[in-house]
PDB file of C-alpha atoms in Angstrom:
ATOM      1  CA  MET A 213      77.631 131.768 102.379  1.00  0.00           C
ATOM      2  CA  SER A 214      79.743 132.776 105.365  1.00  0.00           C
ATOM      3  CA  TYR A 215      76.599 133.906 107.219  1.00  0.00           C
ATOM      4  CA  LEU A 216      74.954 130.511 106.740  1.00  0.00           C
ATOM      5  CA  ILE A 217      78.109 128.550 107.587  1.00  0.00           C
ATOM      6  CA  SER A 218      78.704 130.659 110.721  1.00  0.00           C
ATOM      7  CA  ARG A 219      75.251 129.600 111.899  1.00  0.00           C
ATOM      8  CA  GLN A 220      76.026 125.930 111.269  1.00  0.00           C
ATOM      9  CA  ILE A 221      73.693 125.754 108.254  1.00  0.00           C
ATOM     10  CA  PHE A 222      75.312 123.246 105.914  1.00  0.00           C
ATOM     11  CA  THR A 223      72.241 121.588 104.411  1.00  0.00           C
ATOM     12  CA  ILE A 224      69.276 123.210 102.685  1.00  0.00           C
ATOM     13  CA  SER A 225      66.067 121.178 102.627  1.00  0.00           C
ATOM     14  CA  GLY A 226      62.762 121.504 100.844  1.00  0.00           C
ATOM     15  CA  GLN A 227      59.546 119.674 100.162  1.00  0.00           C
ATOM     16  CA  VAL A 228      59.050 117.844  96.883  1.00  0.00           C
ATOM     17  CA  GLN A 229      56.175 115.846  95.415  1.00  0.00           C
ATOM     18  CA  CYS A 230      56.320 113.036  92.895  1.00  0.00           C
ATOM     19  CA  LYS A 231      54.299 113.624  89.737  1.00  0.00           C
ATOM     20  CA  LYS A 232      53.650 109.870  89.437  1.00  0.00           C
ATOM     21  CA  CYS A 233      52.887 108.549  92.923  1.00  0.00           C
ATOM     22  CA  GLU A 234      51.955 112.024  94.270  1.00  0.00           C
ATOM     23  CA  ARG A 235      53.649 111.346  97.608  1.00  0.00           C
ATOM     24  CA  GLN A 236      55.647 114.082  99.285  1.00  0.00           C
ATOM     25  CA  ASP A 237      59.204 113.798 100.504  1.00  0.00           C
ATOM     26  CA  THR A 238      61.981 116.051 101.767  1.00  0.00           C
ATOM     27  CA  LEU A 239      65.031 116.640  99.606  1.00  0.00           C
ATOM     28  CA  HIS A 240      68.339 117.839 101.102  1.00  0.00           C
ATOM     29  CA  PHE A 241      71.210 119.634  99.366  1.00  0.00           C
ATOM     30  CA  ASP A 242      74.731 120.169 100.687  1.00  0.00           C
ATOM     31  CA  LEU A 243      75.027 123.961 100.666  1.00  0.00           C
ATOM     32  CA  ARG A 244      78.706 124.298  99.791  1.00  0.00           C
ATOM     33  CA  GLN A 245      78.861 121.494  97.236  1.00  0.00           C
ATOM     34  CA  ARG A 246      75.717 122.468  95.327  1.00  0.00           C
ATOM     35  CA  PHE A 247      76.393 126.202  95.459  1.00  0.00           C
ATOM     36  CA  PHE A 248      79.900 125.663  94.103  1.00  0.00           C
ATOM     37  CA  LYS A 249      78.487 123.567  91.239  1.00  0.00           C
ATOM     38  CA  VAL A 250      75.783 126.045  90.208  1.00  0.00           C
ATOM     39  CA  ALA A 251      77.839 129.192  90.844  1.00  0.00           C
ATOM     40  CA  THR A 252      80.787 127.851  88.851  1.00  0.00           C
ATOM     41  CA  TYR A 253      78.473 127.156  85.920  1.00  0.00           C
ATOM     42  CA  VAL A 254      77.013 130.674  86.165  1.00  0.00           C
ATOM     43  CA  ALA A 255      80.422 132.359  86.399  1.00  0.00           C
ATOM     44  CA  GLU A 256      81.863 130.406  83.466  1.00  0.00           C
ATOM     45  CA  ASN A 257      78.844 130.762  81.173  1.00  0.00           C
ATOM     46  CA  LYS A 258      77.107 134.057  82.012  1.00  0.00           C
ATOM     47  CA  ILE A 259      78.685 135.908  79.070  1.00  0.00           C
ATOM     48  CA  ASN A 260      77.601 133.259  76.550  1.00  0.00           C
ATOM     49  CA  MET A 261      74.065 133.185  77.944  1.00  0.00           C
ATOM     50  CA  CYS A 262      73.362 136.736  76.678  1.00  0.00           C
ATOM     51  CA  GLN A 263      71.263 137.355  79.814  1.00  0.00           C
ATOM     52  CA  ARG A 264      68.977 134.434  78.971  1.00  0.00           C
ATOM     53  CA  ALA A 265      68.555 131.246  80.984  1.00  0.00           C
ATOM     54  CA  PRO A 266      69.643 128.058  79.194  1.00  0.00           C
ATOM     55  CA  ARG A 267      67.088 125.372  78.345  1.00  0.00           C
ATOM     56  CA  SER A 268      68.334 123.222  81.231  1.00  0.00           C
ATOM     57  CA  TRP A 269      67.171 125.936  83.646  1.00  0.00           C
ATOM     58  CA  MET A 270      63.918 126.660  81.809  1.00  0.00           C
ATOM     59  CA  ASN A 271      62.896 122.986  81.800  1.00  0.00           C
ATOM     60  CA  PRO A 272      64.917 121.415  84.604  1.00  0.00           C
ATOM     61  CA  THR A 273      65.538 117.702  84.810  1.00  0.00           C
ATOM     62  CA  LEU A 274      63.836 116.768  88.035  1.00  0.00           C
ATOM     63  CA  PRO A 275      65.239 114.359  90.624  1.00  0.00           C
ATOM     64  CA  ARG A 276      64.235 110.711  90.846  1.00  0.00           C
ATOM     65  CA  CYS A 277      61.502 109.803  93.310  1.00  0.00           C
ATOM     66  CA  ARG A 278      62.979 107.875  96.231  1.00  0.00           C
ATOM     67  CA  LEU A 279      59.586 106.336  96.959  1.00  0.00           C
ATOM     68  CA  CYS A 280      58.485 104.965  93.564  1.00  0.00           C
ATOM     69  CA  GLU A 281      61.876 105.311  91.796  1.00  0.00           C
ATOM     70  CA  GLU A 282      60.415 107.180  88.810  1.00  0.00           C
ATOM     71  CA  ASP A 283      63.024 109.290  86.988  1.00  0.00           C
ATOM     72  CA  ASN A 284      62.513 113.031  86.388  1.00  0.00           C
ATOM     73  CA  SER A 285      59.374 113.073  88.505  1.00  0.00           C
ATOM     74  CA  VAL A 286      60.007 114.919  91.769  1.00  0.00           C
ATOM     75  CA  LYS A 287      58.917 118.535  91.508  1.00  0.00           C
ATOM     76  CA  PRO A 288      59.418 121.099  94.259  1.00  0.00           C
ATOM     77  CA  VAL A 289      56.447 122.120  96.368  1.00  0.00           C
ATOM     78  CA  ILE A 290      56.416 125.878  95.848  1.00  0.00           C
ATOM     79  CA  SER A 291      54.522 127.960  98.390  1.00  0.00           C
ATOM     80  CA  ASN A 292      51.528 129.946  97.171  1.00  0.00           C
ATOM     81  CA  LYS A 293      52.817 132.806  99.317  1.00  0.00           C
ATOM     82  CA  LYS A 294      55.687 134.298  97.346  1.00  0.00           C
ATOM     83  CA  ARG A 295      57.464 135.520 100.470  1.00  0.00           C
ATOM     84  CA  SER A 296      57.632 131.915 101.722  1.00  0.00           C
ATOM     85  CA  ILE A 297      59.255 130.406  98.620  1.00  0.00           C
ATOM     86  CA  ASN A 298      62.448 128.516  99.454  1.00  0.00           C
ATOM     87  CA  TRP A 299      64.582 130.288  96.812  1.00  0.00           C
ATOM     88  CA  LEU A 300      67.900 128.834  97.934  1.00  0.00           C
ATOM     89  CA  PHE A 301      66.533 125.279  97.812  1.00  0.00           C
ATOM     90  CA  LEU A 302      65.234 125.837  94.269  1.00  0.00           C
ATOM     91  CA  PHE A 303      68.567 127.394  93.250  1.00  0.00           C
ATOM     92  CA  LEU A 304      70.676 124.562  94.655  1.00  0.00           C
ATOM     93  CA  GLY A 305      68.468 121.994  92.931  1.00  0.00           C
ATOM     94  CA  GLU A 306      68.499 124.043  89.711  1.00  0.00           C
ATOM     95  CA  MET A 307      64.704 123.986  89.851  1.00  0.00           C
ATOM     96  CA  LEU A 308      63.984 127.720  89.696  1.00  0.00           C
ATOM     97  CA  GLY A 309      62.527 127.054  86.247  1.00  0.00           C
ATOM     98  CA  CYS A 310      59.593 125.376  88.005  1.00  0.00           C
ATOM     99  CA  CYS A 311      58.528 128.818  89.254  1.00  0.00           C
ATOM    100  CA  THR A 312      56.020 130.882  87.339  1.00  0.00           C
ATOM    101  CA  LEU A 313      57.060 134.114  85.666  1.00  0.00           C
ATOM    102  CA  ASP A 314      55.075 135.984  88.317  1.00  0.00           C
ATOM    103  CA  GLN A 315      57.030 134.286  91.133  1.00  0.00           C
ATOM    104  CA  LEU A 316      60.359 135.058  89.451  1.00  0.00           C
ATOM    105  CA  LYS A 317      59.326 138.700  88.973  1.00  0.00           C
ATOM    106  CA  TYR A 318      58.542 138.848  92.688  1.00  0.00           C
ATOM    107  CA  PHE A 319      62.088 137.720  93.513  1.00  0.00           C
ATOM    108  CA  CYS A 320      63.607 140.245  91.112  1.00  0.00           C
ATOM    109  CA  LYS A 321      61.417 143.030  92.497  1.00  0.00           C
ATOM    110  CA  HIS A 322      62.674 142.398  96.019  1.00  0.00           C
ATOM    111  CA  THR A 323      66.317 142.196  94.940  1.00  0.00           C
ATOM    112  CA  ASN A 324      66.111 145.429  92.924  1.00  0.00           C
ATOM    113  CA  ASN A 325      66.599 143.688  89.587  1.00  0.00           C
ATOM    114  CA  HIS A 326      64.954 144.615  86.315  1.00  0.00           C
ATOM    115  CA  ARG A 327      61.933 142.351  86.118  1.00  0.00           C
ATOM    116  CA  THR A 328      60.327 142.826  82.741  1.00  0.00           C
ATOM    117  CA  GLY A 329      60.800 140.540  79.798  1.00  0.00           C
ATOM    118  CA  ALA A 330      60.459 136.908  78.926  1.00  0.00           C
ATOM    119  CA  LYS A 331      60.754 134.144  81.494  1.00  0.00           C
ATOM    120  CA  ASP A 332      64.240 133.129  80.316  1.00  0.00           C
ATOM    121  CA  ARG A 333      65.569 136.629  81.054  1.00  0.00           C
ATOM    122  CA  VAL A 334      63.904 136.916  84.466  1.00  0.00           C
ATOM    123  CA  LEU A 335      65.061 133.388  85.349  1.00  0.00           C
ATOM    124  CA  PHE A 336      68.648 134.302  84.400  1.00  0.00           C
ATOM    125  CA  LEU A 337      68.444 137.390  86.644  1.00  0.00           C
ATOM    126  CA  THR A 338      67.107 135.243  89.490  1.00  0.00           C
ATOM    127  CA  TYR A 339      70.086 132.862  89.272  1.00  0.00           C
ATOM    128  CA  ILE A 340      72.485 135.836  89.159  1.00  0.00           C
ATOM    129  CA  GLY A 341      70.678 137.481  92.081  1.00  0.00           C
ATOM    130  CA  ILE A 342      70.941 134.413  94.299  1.00  0.00           C
ATOM    131  CA  CYS A 343      74.617 133.969  93.394  1.00  0.00           C
ATOM    132  CA  LYS A 344      75.248 137.575  94.476  1.00  0.00           C
ATOM    133  CA  GLN A 345      73.345 137.112  97.731  1.00  0.00           C
ATOM    134  CA  VAL A 346      75.170 133.941  98.726  1.00  0.00           C
ATOM    135  CA  ASP A 347      78.609 135.106  97.540  1.00  0.00           C
ATOM    136  CA  PRO A 348      78.639 138.934  97.313  1.00  0.00           C
ATOM    137  CA  SER A 349      82.317 139.022  96.323  1.00  0.00           C
ATOM    138  CA  GLY A 350      81.905 136.416  93.573  1.00  0.00           C
ATOM    139  CA  PRO A 351      82.257 137.018  89.816  1.00  0.00           C
ATOM    140  CA  PHE A 352      78.553 137.521  89.152  1.00  0.00           C
ATOM    141  CA  GLU A 353      78.292 141.061  87.813  1.00  0.00           C
ATOM    142  CA  ILE A 354      76.641 141.290  84.408  1.00  0.00           C
TER     143      ILE A 354
END
């Protein structure tokens, strides 16, 4: 977090596409506000999760389309190239569940996390991994 803030990065943006009208848009998240929200949830609930992602992460409620105003319809545009995936954007929007198991395994591989198992386990490890990257001194050890 301090690295991003020191470089005047306060907003994380990403491309999204509406499932209804199929138009693309850019979604912006306030880095500090959204990270605090997600990281607090992780820290307070990680023990009860038993190293499994909750349903709300597995099947995320998607944002409303600003263009056609359809609820739960804006999905992230996820790069086909795994190295180009905007992981922090997906984390802040709690949309990592939109990734495939293969994409999540890629993240875990490159963060030296165990990457075998069901999608809910690998998704949990991805959330923990991003929390640790953004706030290395935070309460995210499992």
